[in-house]
Structures are given as C-alpha cells and as structure tokens.
Short mmCIF file of C-alpha atoms in Angstrom, two decimals:
data_model
loop_
_atom_site.label_atom_id
_atom_site.label_comp_id
_atom_site.label_asym_id
_atom_site.label_seq_id
_atom_site.Cartn_x
_atom_site.Cartn_y
_atom_site.Cartn_z
CA MET A 1 -42.79 4.61 -55.39
CA PRO A 2 -40.93 5.64 -52.15
CA ASN A 3 -37.21 6.06 -53.59
CA GLY A 4 -37.38 2.42 -55.03
CA LYS A 5 -35.84 1.87 -58.52
CA LYS A 6 -37.60 2.18 -61.79
CA GLY A 7 -39.97 -0.77 -62.37
CA MET A 8 -39.60 -2.19 -58.94
CA LYS A 9 -42.54 -3.53 -57.00
CA TYR A 10 -43.30 -2.29 -53.72
CA ASN A 11 -43.21 -5.66 -52.01
CA GLU A 12 -39.47 -5.96 -53.55
CA TRP A 13 -38.34 -2.70 -52.45
CA ALA A 14 -39.80 -3.22 -49.06
CA ALA A 15 -37.60 -6.89 -48.96
CA ASN A 16 -34.60 -4.69 -50.02
CA LYS A 17 -35.02 -2.13 -47.34
CA SER A 18 -35.46 -4.92 -44.77
CA GLU A 19 -32.23 -6.79 -45.52
CA SER A 20 -30.54 -4.08 -45.84
CA SER A 21 -31.53 -2.78 -42.11
CA LYS A 22 -30.68 -6.38 -40.67
CA LYS A 23 -27.20 -5.58 -41.97
CA THR A 24 -26.99 -2.56 -40.46
CA GLN A 25 -27.58 -4.39 -37.37
CA LEU A 26 -25.31 -7.03 -38.02
CA ARG A 27 -22.50 -4.91 -38.73
CA LYS A 28 -23.66 -2.84 -35.35
CA ASP A 29 -23.59 -5.96 -33.41
CA ILE A 30 -20.04 -6.90 -34.89
CA ASN A 31 -18.56 -3.77 -34.06
CA GLN A 32 -20.23 -3.66 -30.59
CA THR A 33 -18.91 -7.23 -29.75
CA ILE A 34 -15.15 -6.41 -31.29
CA ARG A 35 -15.05 -3.79 -28.62
CA ILE A 36 -15.32 -5.70 -25.74
CA VAL A 37 -13.69 -9.27 -26.52
CA SER A 38 -10.15 -10.19 -26.17
CA THR A 39 -10.19 -13.08 -28.32
CA TYR A 40 -11.82 -13.85 -31.79
CA SER A 41 -13.21 -17.07 -29.78
CA GLU A 42 -14.95 -14.77 -27.64
CA PHE A 43 -16.11 -12.99 -30.47
CA LEU A 44 -17.92 -16.02 -31.73
CA THR A 45 -19.33 -17.05 -28.38
CA PHE A 46 -20.81 -13.39 -28.02
CA MET A 47 -22.35 -13.47 -31.48
CA GLU A 48 -23.72 -16.54 -30.92
CA ALA A 49 -25.25 -15.38 -27.50
CA LYS A 50 -26.77 -12.71 -29.58
CA GLY A 51 -28.70 -14.95 -31.25
CA TYR A 52 -26.92 -15.16 -34.59
CA GLU A 53 -26.36 -18.77 -35.96
CA ILE A 54 -22.58 -18.75 -37.25
CA LYS A 55 -21.34 -20.85 -39.70
CA ASN A 56 -17.56 -21.54 -41.62
CA ALA A 57 -15.81 -19.29 -38.97
CA GLU A 58 -13.32 -21.47 -38.73
CA PHE A 59 -9.20 -20.46 -40.48
CA GLY A 60 -7.44 -23.26 -42.67
CA GLU A 61 -7.15 -24.74 -45.98
CA ASN A 62 -10.13 -27.14 -45.58
CA SER A 63 -12.46 -24.09 -44.63
CA ARG A 64 -14.70 -22.08 -46.67
CA LYS A 65 -13.89 -18.48 -47.88
CA TYR A 66 -16.62 -16.42 -46.56
CA ILE A 67 -18.13 -16.59 -42.64
CA THR A 68 -21.93 -16.11 -42.38
CA PHE A 69 -23.98 -14.82 -39.91
CA ARG A 70 -28.14 -15.36 -39.38
CA SER A 71 -30.56 -14.09 -37.17
CA PRO A 72 -33.87 -15.55 -35.98
CA ASP A 73 -35.53 -12.67 -38.20
CA MET A 74 -33.18 -13.24 -41.31
CA SER A 75 -34.71 -15.19 -44.13
CA ARG A 76 -30.89 -16.38 -44.99
CA PRO A 77 -27.44 -16.51 -43.73
CA VAL A 78 -25.21 -12.99 -44.66
CA ARG A 79 -21.98 -13.58 -45.90
CA GLY A 80 -19.20 -11.58 -44.14
CA SER A 81 -17.89 -10.22 -47.41
CA ALA A 82 -16.63 -6.95 -48.59
CA LYS A 83 -19.60 -7.14 -51.01
CA SER A 84 -22.36 -8.11 -48.82
CA LEU A 85 -21.03 -6.67 -45.38
CA GLY A 86 -17.79 -4.49 -46.49
CA LYS A 87 -13.99 -4.97 -46.07
CA ASN A 88 -14.02 -4.68 -42.28
CA PHE A 89 -16.52 -7.99 -41.83
CA THR A 90 -14.69 -10.67 -43.14
CA LYS A 91 -13.41 -13.02 -40.66
CA GLU A 92 -9.79 -12.39 -41.34
CA ARG A 93 -10.56 -8.66 -41.30
CA ILE A 94 -12.46 -9.32 -37.76
CA LYS A 95 -9.99 -11.67 -36.40
CA GLU A 96 -7.40 -9.11 -37.09
CA ARG A 97 -9.30 -6.20 -35.69
CA ILE A 98 -9.37 -8.01 -32.42
CA ASN A 99 -5.59 -8.50 -32.70
CA ASN A 100 -4.93 -4.72 -33.34
CA LYS A 101 -6.90 -3.80 -30.41
CA LEU A 102 -5.41 -5.79 -28.08
CA HIS A 103 -1.91 -4.72 -29.14
CA ARG A 104 -2.90 -1.02 -29.22
CA THR A 105 -4.83 -1.02 -25.81
CA THR A 106 -2.11 -3.64 -24.10
CA VAL A 107 -5.14 -5.28 -23.05
CA PRO A 108 -3.82 -8.72 -21.28
CA SER A 109 -5.57 -11.82 -22.99
CA VAL A 110 -6.47 -13.26 -19.91
CA ARG A 111 -9.17 -11.58 -17.92
CA ASN A 112 -8.30 -10.78 -14.46
CA LYS A 113 -11.44 -8.86 -13.54
CA LEU A 114 -15.17 -9.76 -13.21
CA ILE A 115 -17.25 -9.19 -16.08
CA ASP A 116 -20.02 -6.69 -14.89
CA THR A 117 -23.28 -8.38 -15.66
CA ASN A 118 -25.40 -5.06 -15.15
CA THR A 119 -24.00 -3.66 -18.10
CA PRO A 120 -26.86 -2.80 -20.83
CA ASN A 121 -25.47 -5.31 -23.54
CA ILE A 122 -25.20 -8.16 -20.69
CA ALA A 123 -28.16 -7.49 -18.55
CA GLY A 124 -30.81 -7.76 -21.32
CA ASN A 125 -29.29 -10.84 -22.99
CA ILE A 126 -29.82 -14.05 -21.27
CA GLY A 127 -27.20 -15.69 -23.63
CA LEU A 128 -25.07 -13.26 -22.49
CA GLN A 129 -25.44 -13.44 -19.01
CA LYS A 130 -24.60 -17.16 -19.10
CA TRP A 131 -21.45 -16.68 -21.01
CA ALA A 132 -20.51 -13.89 -18.53
CA ASN A 133 -21.29 -16.09 -15.37
CA LYS A 134 -19.25 -18.86 -16.90
CA GLU A 135 -16.43 -16.48 -17.80
CA ASN A 136 -16.49 -15.13 -13.79
CA LEU A 137 -16.50 -18.79 -12.46
CA LYS A 138 -13.61 -19.37 -14.24
CA ILE A 139 -12.05 -16.03 -13.04
CA VAL A 140 -13.01 -16.63 -9.37
CA SER A 141 -11.54 -20.34 -9.81
CA ALA A 142 -8.03 -19.01 -10.93
CA GLU A 143 -8.18 -16.30 -8.11
CA TYR A 144 -8.67 -18.68 -5.50
CA ASN A 145 -6.26 -20.87 -6.53
CA LYS A 146 -3.90 -17.74 -6.42
CA MET A 147 -4.81 -17.20 -2.96
CA LEU A 148 -4.02 -20.53 -1.89
CA THR A 149 -0.47 -20.19 -3.27
CA HIS A 150 0.16 -17.50 -0.74
CA ASN A 151 -1.00 -19.97 1.89
CA LEU A 152 -4.23 -18.14 2.53
CA HIS A 153 -7.39 -20.00 2.92
CA ASN A 154 -9.87 -17.74 4.00
CA PHE A 155 -11.28 -13.83 3.83
CA SER A 156 -9.60 -13.32 7.30
CA GLU A 157 -6.29 -14.44 6.33
CA LEU A 158 -6.41 -12.55 2.82
CA GLU A 159 -7.19 -9.29 4.81
CA ASP A 160 -4.63 -9.85 7.73
CA ARG A 161 -2.27 -10.65 5.04
CA ILE A 162 -3.19 -7.45 2.86
CA ALA A 163 -2.74 -5.21 6.02
CA LEU A 164 0.51 -6.89 7.16
CA LEU A 165 2.23 -6.06 3.76
CA HIS A 166 0.76 -2.37 3.82
CA MET A 167 2.62 -2.25 7.24
CA GLN A 168 5.92 -3.94 6.05
CA GLN A 169 5.66 -1.63 3.23
CA LYS A 170 5.11 1.55 5.16
CA GLU A 171 7.95 0.60 7.24
CA VAL A 172 10.19 -0.02 4.52
CA ASN A 173 9.32 3.30 3.01
CA THR A 174 10.31 4.95 6.14
CA SER A 175 13.73 3.17 6.41
CA VAL A 176 14.42 3.85 2.37
CA VAL A 177 13.90 7.77 3.74
CA SER A 178 16.30 7.35 6.73
CA LEU A 179 18.85 5.92 4.12
CA GLU A 180 18.36 8.27 1.82
CA SER A 181 18.98 11.48 4.46
CA GLN A 182 22.11 9.18 5.33
CA ILE A 183 23.26 9.10 1.81
CA ARG A 184 23.19 12.12 1.19
CA HIS A 185 25.01 13.67 4.47
CA LEU A 186 27.85 10.91 3.61
CA ARG A 187 28.39 11.86 0.14
CA GLU A 188 28.41 15.33 1.74
CA MET A 189 31.20 14.46 3.69
CA LEU A 190 32.96 12.49 1.19
CA LYS A 191 33.30 15.32 -0.88
CA TYR A 192 34.57 17.74 1.94
CA ALA A 193 36.93 15.11 3.08
CA LYS A 194 38.79 15.05 -0.74
CA GLN A 195 38.37 18.74 -0.77
CA TYR A 196 40.14 18.68 2.80
CA GLN A 197 43.33 16.12 1.67
CA LYS A 198 43.52 17.75 -2.04
CA ASN A 199 44.28 21.13 -0.31
CA LYS A 200 45.57 20.30 2.78
CA ILE A 201 49.34 20.68 1.11
CA TYR A 202 48.51 24.28 0.37
CA ASP A 203 47.56 24.93 3.87
CA ASP A 204 50.39 23.49 5.46
CA HIS A 205 52.62 25.52 2.88
CA TYR A 206 51.13 28.59 3.39
CA LYS A 207 51.61 28.10 7.26
CA SER A 208 55.59 27.17 6.88
CA SER A 209 55.89 29.60 4.61
CA LYS A 210 58.40 32.63 4.88
CA ASP A 211 56.10 34.92 2.80
CA PRO A 212 52.48 34.03 3.81
CA ASP A 213 50.68 36.91 1.95
CA ARG A 214 52.39 36.01 -1.39
CA TYR A 215 51.78 32.45 -0.82
CA PHE A 216 47.93 33.10 -0.21
CA ARG A 217 47.84 35.22 -3.30
CA LYS A 218 49.28 32.66 -5.53
CA TYR A 219 47.11 29.77 -3.92
CA GLU A 220 44.17 31.64 -2.50
CA SER A 221 41.38 29.28 -3.66
CA GLN A 222 43.39 26.21 -2.90
CA ILE A 223 43.40 27.63 0.67
CA ILE A 224 39.91 28.78 1.16
CA LEU A 225 38.88 25.51 0.12
CA PHE A 226 40.77 23.65 2.74
CA ALA A 227 39.60 26.05 5.38
CA GLY A 228 36.29 25.58 4.34
CA ALA A 229 36.11 21.63 3.98
CA GLU A 230 37.88 21.52 7.40
CA HIS A 231 35.52 23.64 9.07
CA ILE A 232 32.64 21.50 7.72
CA LEU A 233 33.94 18.12 9.12
CA GLN A 234 34.85 19.46 12.32
CA GLU A 235 31.30 20.61 12.68
CA ASN A 236 30.12 17.30 11.63
CA GLY A 237 32.13 15.48 14.06
CA MET A 238 34.92 13.88 11.54
CA ASP A 239 38.15 12.85 13.13
CA LEU A 240 40.66 14.52 10.80
CA LYS A 241 44.01 12.74 12.10
CA HIS A 242 42.54 9.51 11.05
CA LEU A 243 40.37 10.76 7.99
CA ASN A 244 39.76 8.10 5.29
CA THR A 245 38.13 8.63 2.16
CA ASN A 246 38.55 4.90 1.06
CA LYS A 247 36.52 3.82 3.94
CA LEU A 248 34.07 6.71 3.54
CA GLN A 249 33.11 5.26 0.19
CA GLU A 250 32.81 1.86 1.63
CA GLN A 251 30.24 3.08 3.89
CA LEU A 252 28.43 4.83 1.31
CA SER A 253 28.72 1.96 -0.76
CA ASP A 254 27.11 -0.14 2.05
CA LEU A 255 24.28 2.25 2.37
CA ILE A 256 23.51 2.30 -1.19
CA SER A 257 23.33 -1.39 -1.17
CA GLN A 258 20.99 -1.63 1.59
CA LYS A 259 18.65 1.26 -0.16
CA LYS A 260 18.94 -1.18 -3.01
CA SER A 261 17.42 -4.24 -1.11
CA LEU A 262 14.99 -2.15 0.82
CA ASN A 263 13.56 -0.76 -2.59
CA THR A 264 13.35 -4.35 -3.80
CA GLN A 265 11.46 -5.43 -1.00
CA TYR A 266 9.41 -2.21 -1.76
CA VAL A 267 8.30 -3.19 -5.12
CA SER A 268 7.70 -7.13 -4.02
CA PHE A 269 5.44 -5.90 -1.27
CA LYS A 270 3.61 -3.78 -3.80
CA GLN A 271 3.31 -6.35 -6.40
CA GLU A 272 1.89 -8.68 -3.85
CA ILE A 273 -0.62 -6.01 -2.14
CA LYS A 274 -1.82 -5.73 -6.08
CA GLU A 275 -2.28 -9.04 -6.73
CA LEU A 276 -4.00 -9.54 -3.34
CA GLU A 277 -5.96 -6.55 -3.36
CA LEU A 278 -7.78 -7.88 -6.83
CA ILE A 279 -8.29 -11.33 -5.55
CA HIS A 280 -10.00 -9.64 -2.65
CA GLN A 281 -11.99 -7.53 -4.98
CA ASN A 282 -13.02 -10.49 -7.37
CA LEU A 283 -13.73 -12.80 -4.58
CA SER A 284 -15.91 -10.42 -2.50
CA LYS A 285 -17.93 -9.10 -5.59
CA TYR A 286 -18.82 -12.75 -6.55
CA LEU A 287 -19.36 -13.91 -2.87
CA LYS A 288 -21.53 -10.35 -2.35
CA GLN A 289 -23.57 -10.68 -5.89
CA ASP A 290 -23.98 -15.08 -6.62
CA ALA A 291 -23.09 -16.82 -3.34
CA PRO A 292 -24.73 -14.99 0.16
CA GLU A 293 -25.00 -18.17 1.66
CA ILE A 294 -21.09 -18.13 1.75
CA GLN A 295 -20.89 -14.31 2.71
CA ARG A 296 -22.72 -15.59 6.15
CA SER A 297 -20.15 -17.90 6.75
CA SER A 298 -18.60 -16.89 10.40
CA HIS A 299 -14.94 -17.34 8.95
CA ASN A 300 -15.78 -16.28 5.07
CA LYS A 301 -14.55 -19.85 4.00
CA LEU A 302 -14.56 -19.77 -0.01
CA PRO A 303 -15.93 -22.93 -1.86
CA SER A 304 -13.66 -25.37 -3.44
CA LEU A 305 -14.10 -24.54 -7.08
#
C-alpha cells in the first residue's frame, strides 16, 4: 500500500491524492492571482478566467460563509475555509491579503499602464487575454480622454507638446541656476554690508583717535572686520555712500520669490511631462499592437473610444 492509511483501498487512496493535488493547484492559482490584481473584484475575474466556477464570493448578512472554487476537473467544489484550504484562503483573508498588498506597495487602485498580454500567465489563457484586452481598452479610453483635456487631438500634437514642455523645463532650470547665483552673491553682499555698517563707527573713532595705536589694540577685530567688508564691497562696485541694507534685503526677497515661482513652474512642467509621456507610451503601444491600421494614418489620429 503506497503510503496509504491502514485498511484504505487503493482507489480511495488515489482519489485522496488527486484531491490533494487539485487543492495544491488551487492554492497556487489563488496566490499567483493575488500577486497581480489590485482589487477583490479583479481577483474573482482572474480566477474565473482561469476556468474556476466561483460561488458565494459576496459579503453581507445574506451571503454564505464560505466561498467555493471548482475547476472543470474537480468532481465537487472546494470550500475556501481554514479546514479545507488553510486560513489564508477564506474570502475574508483573500480580500485582506489584496488590500494589505496595496497598502504595503502603495500601488494605486486604478491602473495607469497597459497590461502586458505577452506574459506567460496571460498569453496561454484565452480567458485572461480577453480580460486583459478589456482592461487595456478601458485604460486607452481614459488616456485618450486625458489627452483631450490638454486640447491635444493626435500624436503629432502630443509629441509637439511634450517637446515644448521639455524645452520650457530646460529654460526654467537655466533661469533657476542663474537666480541661485544672484541670490548667493546678494546674500554675501548683504552680509558684508551689515558688517560694514556695524563696525564703521569703530573705524571712524580709530581715524580720529588721539592715540590710534591704543584704540586699535582695543578694537582690533572690529576695525579689521570693517576694512575687510569695505574692500569686498568696493571690489563688487557697491556704492558705500548710499549703502542701504533694507533695500538689499528687499532685492534678495524678490529674487527668492522669483526662484520659488520658477520652481513651481518646473514642478508643473515635470508633472505634465510625466502624464503626457505615460499617455504617449500607452497609446503608442496600444496602436502598434492592436490597431496597425490606425498607426498607418498620416496624422496618427486616434479613434473615438
């Protein structure tokens, strides 16, 4: 008797082994499906596409306790219970695992990239191919509508807009770099202007002192700081007679405000580029693989979806 229980007939042993093997495959299919779906509803669609008949999948007071799965080669349905499949395969736990996966990986609930229908788990399954094609059509329709919100109606306009945004982003970045240089310079001038004004009184007293050597020894650091600030300000063409730190501070604040505004523009350009490039990626992939007759259009116009 091959590893069978004492007194068990061979056909009973073989039936039990077959049932165990089918449950193992069911667990494997459930685990694989959980890894690639975003919602419990998608999970059910995927499992049905794999050939499973599913019952009692809903939740609520009037729903039955256990979800059941039955593949064409199963003589009877298999309960999604802790006793039958394990504690990780009840409908509550399946839904929880999907939700936990989303929270852990921060995957958005709405797809924004086309599903690759050439992956092994989809390519060899007609049901999954139909599901993926349907989902891809939804994505393409949404992407096309997004493109229209940007007042873009074909690939030529889309690509021109992306190129223009890249150019504007580059120009903004160049301006920001220039502003940063001006801000650094003005901050330095403001620092030395304050240092000049703060210590000028010591230099004036030093020059008018009856005992300059004694005065210098007492206020050496202040006099040196003044001289250093005076030298740097003169080198940079600052008008010392009309030196106004408040005005310099206003100029600095204005430059910082300009930089902040440009940074906002840069982020806006970056976000729009990201969105439009994803639209371009999805639509070009869809048109190339699924609608070659559209791709041959001289203006690459997209269909009304």
